[in-house]
């Protein structure tokens, strides 16, 4: 009997694409605790987090024949969790707003809605500022912040030094902090 736990993620994905259930189970057992903990941390609801993780792994299995993962499988799963959490939170927000409007019990622009709108404006501003960063800095920033990639992994993937990654991130953070600081000052006044 082959010991699948010694296989790399790439090998397991290759076997899974050939309908190998043991390869899929090995991937599941290797990552489910980590992605579940991330989902719980992001959403704060264990049951909802479990549903998210189940959906991600069901989707992984259903898409096994056409799935193309260019980065590490772990990063792919973490990004999947992030997007599923955003989707669930948006759905919950929409349902809550619908119930508030339907019941006419609270003002639609209550404090939580205003906070969300403020957050959304801030998020859009941040996205615009990230888009204005130099290409290399923008790429490194997104790899680190959005895909949770380490300095070392980024350096290897881009064929640059870790120190260069660190320098790009420091400049990007300084630029964003300065621009957001002036935006927040104007926004809060």
mmCIF file of C-alpha atoms in Angstrom:
data_model
loop_
_atom_site.group_PDB
_atom_site.id
_atom_site.type_symbol
_atom_site.label_atom_id
_atom_site.label_comp_id
_atom_site.label_asym_id
_atom_site.label_seq_id
_atom_site.Cartn_x
_atom_site.Cartn_y
_atom_site.Cartn_z
ATOM 1 C CA UNK A 1 0.000 0.000 0.000
ATOM 2 C CA UNK A 2 1.404 3.390 -1.009
ATOM 3 C CA UNK A 3 1.959 5.999 1.713
ATOM 4 C CA UNK A 4 0.253 9.057 0.232
ATOM 5 C CA UNK A 5 1.267 11.316 3.135
ATOM 6 C CA UNK A 6 4.801 11.446 1.730
ATOM 7 C CA UNK A 7 3.604 12.766 -1.642
ATOM 8 C CA UNK A 8 3.928 16.437 -2.534
ATOM 9 C CA UNK A 9 0.807 18.536 -3.024
ATOM 10 C CA UNK A 10 1.489 18.638 -6.763
ATOM 11 C CA UNK A 11 1.645 14.840 -6.940
ATOM 12 C CA UNK A 12 -1.565 14.540 -4.905
ATOM 13 C CA UNK A 13 -3.333 17.016 -7.196
ATOM 14 C CA UNK A 14 -2.147 15.036 -10.201
ATOM 15 C CA UNK A 15 -3.518 11.804 -8.697
ATOM 16 C CA UNK A 16 -6.732 13.521 -7.657
ATOM 17 C CA UNK A 17 -7.247 14.657 -11.273
ATOM 18 C CA UNK A 18 -7.196 10.928 -12.113
ATOM 19 C CA UNK A 19 -10.114 10.374 -9.674
ATOM 20 C CA UNK A 20 -7.912 9.077 -6.867
ATOM 21 C CA UNK A 21 -10.008 9.408 -3.691
ATOM 22 C CA UNK A 22 -7.094 8.582 -1.405
ATOM 23 C CA UNK A 23 -5.118 11.523 -2.839
ATOM 24 C CA UNK A 24 -8.078 13.822 -2.173
ATOM 25 C CA UNK A 25 -8.458 12.495 1.382
ATOM 26 C CA UNK A 26 -4.748 13.059 1.973
ATOM 27 C CA UNK A 27 -5.045 16.696 0.835
ATOM 28 C CA UNK A 28 -8.121 17.114 3.011
ATOM 29 C CA UNK A 29 -6.407 15.641 6.080
ATOM 30 C CA UNK A 30 -3.284 17.706 5.441
ATOM 31 C CA UNK A 31 -5.060 21.080 5.297
ATOM 32 C CA UNK A 32 -8.547 21.006 6.807
ATOM 33 C CA UNK A 33 -7.505 22.031 10.343
ATOM 34 C CA UNK A 34 -5.459 25.009 9.111
ATOM 35 C CA UNK A 35 -8.114 26.329 6.754
ATOM 36 C CA UNK A 36 -10.848 25.737 9.330
ATOM 37 C CA UNK A 37 -8.908 27.732 11.930
ATOM 38 C CA UNK A 38 -8.467 30.563 9.420
ATOM 39 C CA UNK A 39 -12.183 30.555 8.606
ATOM 40 C CA UNK A 40 -13.145 30.549 12.301
ATOM 41 C CA UNK A 41 -10.741 33.430 12.934
ATOM 42 C CA UNK A 42 -12.175 35.447 10.023
ATOM 43 C CA UNK A 43 -15.869 34.755 10.502
ATOM 44 C CA UNK A 44 -16.170 34.000 14.221
ATOM 45 C CA UNK A 45 -18.811 31.295 13.742
ATOM 46 C CA UNK A 46 -17.677 27.664 13.957
ATOM 47 C CA UNK A 47 -20.693 26.233 12.127
ATOM 48 C CA UNK A 48 -20.416 28.749 9.293
ATOM 49 C CA UNK A 49 -16.645 28.159 9.119
ATOM 50 C CA UNK A 50 -17.231 24.397 8.817
ATOM 51 C CA UNK A 51 -19.723 25.013 5.991
ATOM 52 C CA UNK A 52 -17.179 27.204 4.193
ATOM 53 C CA UNK A 53 -14.453 24.571 4.463
ATOM 54 C CA UNK A 54 -16.806 21.828 3.315
ATOM 55 C CA UNK A 55 -17.793 23.933 0.286
ATOM 56 C CA UNK A 56 -14.142 24.570 -0.580
ATOM 57 C CA UNK A 57 -13.200 20.893 -0.493
ATOM 58 C CA UNK A 58 -16.344 19.832 -2.371
ATOM 59 C CA UNK A 59 -15.482 22.412 -5.026
ATOM 60 C CA UNK A 60 -11.891 21.161 -5.125
ATOM 61 C CA UNK A 61 -13.116 17.627 -5.819
ATOM 62 C CA UNK A 62 -15.708 18.706 -8.399
ATOM 63 C CA UNK A 63 -13.135 20.795 -10.272
ATOM 64 C CA UNK A 64 -10.352 18.177 -10.047
ATOM 65 C CA UNK A 65 -10.221 17.586 -13.814
ATOM 66 C CA UNK A 66 -9.957 21.247 -14.811
ATOM 67 C CA UNK A 67 -8.287 22.782 -11.760
ATOM 68 C CA UNK A 68 -5.052 24.666 -12.414
ATOM 69 C CA UNK A 69 -3.165 25.853 -9.329
ATOM 70 C CA UNK A 70 -0.168 28.035 -10.152
ATOM 71 C CA UNK A 71 0.969 28.742 -6.570
ATOM 72 C CA UNK A 72 1.176 26.509 -3.535
ATOM 73 C CA UNK A 73 -1.978 24.531 -2.760
ATOM 74 C CA UNK A 74 -1.965 25.934 0.775
ATOM 75 C CA UNK A 75 -2.067 29.503 -0.591
ATOM 76 C CA UNK A 76 -4.859 28.523 -2.968
ATOM 77 C CA UNK A 77 -6.893 27.147 -0.062
ATOM 78 C CA UNK A 78 -6.252 30.217 2.124
ATOM 79 C CA UNK A 79 -7.335 32.577 -0.661
ATOM 80 C CA UNK A 80 -10.412 30.394 -1.231
ATOM 81 C CA UNK A 81 -11.290 30.746 2.462
ATOM 82 C CA UNK A 82 -10.860 34.501 2.263
ATOM 83 C CA UNK A 83 -13.191 34.845 -0.708
ATOM 84 C CA UNK A 84 -15.795 32.473 0.741
ATOM 85 C CA UNK A 85 -15.761 34.410 4.044
ATOM 86 C CA UNK A 86 -16.287 37.684 2.157
ATOM 87 C CA UNK A 87 -19.152 36.097 0.231
ATOM 88 C CA UNK A 88 -20.795 34.819 3.437
ATOM 89 C CA UNK A 89 -20.380 38.165 5.231
ATOM 90 C CA UNK A 90 -21.877 40.021 2.267
ATOM 91 C CA UNK A 91 -24.771 37.577 2.197
ATOM 92 C CA UNK A 92 -25.356 38.016 5.936
ATOM 93 C CA UNK A 93 -25.193 41.792 5.564
ATOM 94 C CA UNK A 94 -27.699 41.729 2.697
ATOM 95 C CA UNK A 95 -30.053 39.504 4.690
ATOM 96 C CA UNK A 96 -29.740 41.748 7.749
ATOM 97 C CA UNK A 97 -30.457 44.865 5.667
ATOM 98 C CA UNK A 98 -33.429 43.180 4.026
ATOM 99 C CA UNK A 99 -34.851 42.208 7.424
ATOM 100 C CA UNK A 100 -34.334 45.733 8.743
ATOM 101 C CA UNK A 101 -36.080 47.290 5.753
ATOM 102 C CA UNK A 102 -38.841 44.678 5.816
ATOM 103 C CA UNK A 103 -39.528 45.173 9.518
ATOM 104 C CA UNK A 104 -39.180 48.952 9.384
ATOM 105 C CA UNK A 105 -37.859 48.701 12.921
ATOM 106 C CA UNK A 106 -34.576 50.511 12.402
ATOM 107 C CA UNK A 107 -33.201 53.151 10.146
ATOM 108 C CA UNK A 108 -31.441 51.584 7.146
ATOM 109 C CA UNK A 109 -28.545 53.975 7.664
ATOM 110 C CA UNK A 110 -27.966 52.956 11.272
ATOM 111 C CA UNK A 111 -24.463 53.042 12.706
ATOM 112 C CA UNK A 112 -23.442 49.570 11.457
ATOM 113 C CA UNK A 113 -24.524 50.424 7.915
ATOM 114 C CA UNK A 114 -22.652 53.707 8.071
ATOM 115 C CA UNK A 115 -19.587 51.887 9.371
ATOM 116 C CA UNK A 116 -19.843 49.419 6.518
ATOM 117 C CA UNK A 117 -20.138 52.229 3.975
ATOM 118 C CA UNK A 118 -17.136 53.963 5.540
ATOM 119 C CA UNK A 119 -15.189 50.713 5.485
ATOM 120 C CA UNK A 120 -16.178 50.123 1.867
ATOM 121 C CA UNK A 121 -14.994 53.606 0.909
ATOM 122 C CA UNK A 122 -11.723 52.998 2.749
ATOM 123 C CA UNK A 123 -11.314 49.600 1.042
ATOM 124 C CA UNK A 124 -11.907 51.157 -2.386
ATOM 125 C CA UNK A 125 -9.397 53.907 -1.622
ATOM 126 C CA UNK A 126 -6.810 51.330 -0.505
ATOM 127 C CA UNK A 127 -7.374 49.286 -3.675
ATOM 128 C CA UNK A 128 -6.911 52.410 -5.807
ATOM 129 C CA UNK A 129 -3.681 53.287 -3.973
ATOM 130 C CA UNK A 130 -2.348 49.739 -4.341
ATOM 131 C CA UNK A 131 -3.074 50.006 -8.058
ATOM 132 C CA UNK A 132 -0.880 53.117 -8.246
ATOM 133 C CA UNK A 133 2.159 51.418 -6.697
ATOM 134 C CA UNK A 134 5.049 50.547 -9.029
ATOM 135 C CA UNK A 135 4.409 47.180 -10.669
ATOM 136 C CA UNK A 136 7.014 45.207 -8.692
ATOM 137 C CA UNK A 137 5.944 46.724 -5.354
ATOM 138 C CA UNK A 138 2.269 46.145 -6.158
ATOM 139 C CA UNK A 139 2.928 42.496 -7.066
ATOM 140 C CA UNK A 140 4.983 41.875 -3.923
ATOM 141 C CA UNK A 141 2.417 43.648 -1.726
ATOM 142 C CA UNK A 142 -0.444 41.544 -3.109
ATOM 143 C CA UNK A 143 1.532 38.295 -2.830
ATOM 144 C CA UNK A 144 2.323 39.050 0.815
ATOM 145 C CA UNK A 145 -0.959 40.581 1.983
ATOM 146 C CA UNK A 146 -3.573 38.897 -0.175
ATOM 147 C CA UNK A 147 -2.003 35.504 -0.759
ATOM 148 C CA UNK A 148 -0.209 35.285 2.638
ATOM 149 C CA UNK A 149 3.096 34.408 0.976
ATOM 150 C CA UNK A 150 6.280 34.672 3.033
ATOM 151 C CA UNK A 151 9.185 36.922 2.050
ATOM 152 C CA UNK A 152 11.188 33.817 1.195
ATOM 153 C CA UNK A 153 8.491 32.364 -1.064
ATOM 154 C CA UNK A 154 8.017 35.695 -2.840
ATOM 155 C CA UNK A 155 11.773 36.054 -3.307
ATOM 156 C CA UNK A 156 12.016 32.561 -4.798
ATOM 157 C CA UNK A 157 9.038 33.054 -7.095
ATOM 158 C CA UNK A 158 10.248 36.436 -8.386
ATOM 159 C CA UNK A 159 13.914 35.445 -8.393
ATOM 160 C CA UNK A 160 14.976 38.357 -6.137
ATOM 161 C CA UNK A 161 16.474 38.545 -2.653
ATOM 162 C CA UNK A 162 14.421 38.502 0.537
ATOM 163 C CA UNK A 163 15.964 41.868 1.373
ATOM 164 C CA UNK A 164 14.592 43.255 -1.887
ATOM 165 C CA UNK A 165 11.145 41.893 -1.015
ATOM 166 C CA UNK A 166 11.409 43.522 2.404
ATOM 167 C CA UNK A 167 12.454 46.861 0.857
ATOM 168 C CA UNK A 168 9.586 46.830 -1.660
ATOM 169 C CA UNK A 169 7.073 46.063 1.091
ATOM 170 C CA UNK A 170 8.464 48.768 3.366
ATOM 171 C CA UNK A 171 8.165 51.374 0.586
ATOM 172 C CA UNK A 172 4.671 50.193 -0.341
ATOM 173 C CA UNK A 173 3.488 50.294 3.283
ATOM 174 C CA UNK A 174 4.970 53.757 3.792
ATOM 175 C CA UNK A 175 3.284 55.048 0.622
ATOM 176 C CA UNK A 176 -0.071 53.528 1.580
ATOM 177 C CA UNK A 177 0.155 54.714 5.174
ATOM 178 C CA UNK A 178 0.931 58.277 4.098
ATOM 179 C CA UNK A 179 -1.856 58.370 1.507
ATOM 180 C CA UNK A 180 -4.410 56.693 3.774
ATOM 181 C CA UNK A 181 -3.401 58.912 6.691
ATOM 182 C CA UNK A 182 -4.314 62.050 4.753
ATOM 183 C CA UNK A 183 -7.487 60.380 3.466
ATOM 184 C CA UNK A 184 -8.534 59.351 6.986
ATOM 185 C CA UNK A 185 -7.841 62.816 8.359
ATOM 186 C CA UNK A 186 -10.057 64.350 5.664
ATOM 187 C CA UNK A 187 -12.619 61.574 5.960
ATOM 188 C CA UNK A 188 -12.980 61.790 9.741
ATOM 189 C CA UNK A 189 -13.303 65.605 9.907
#
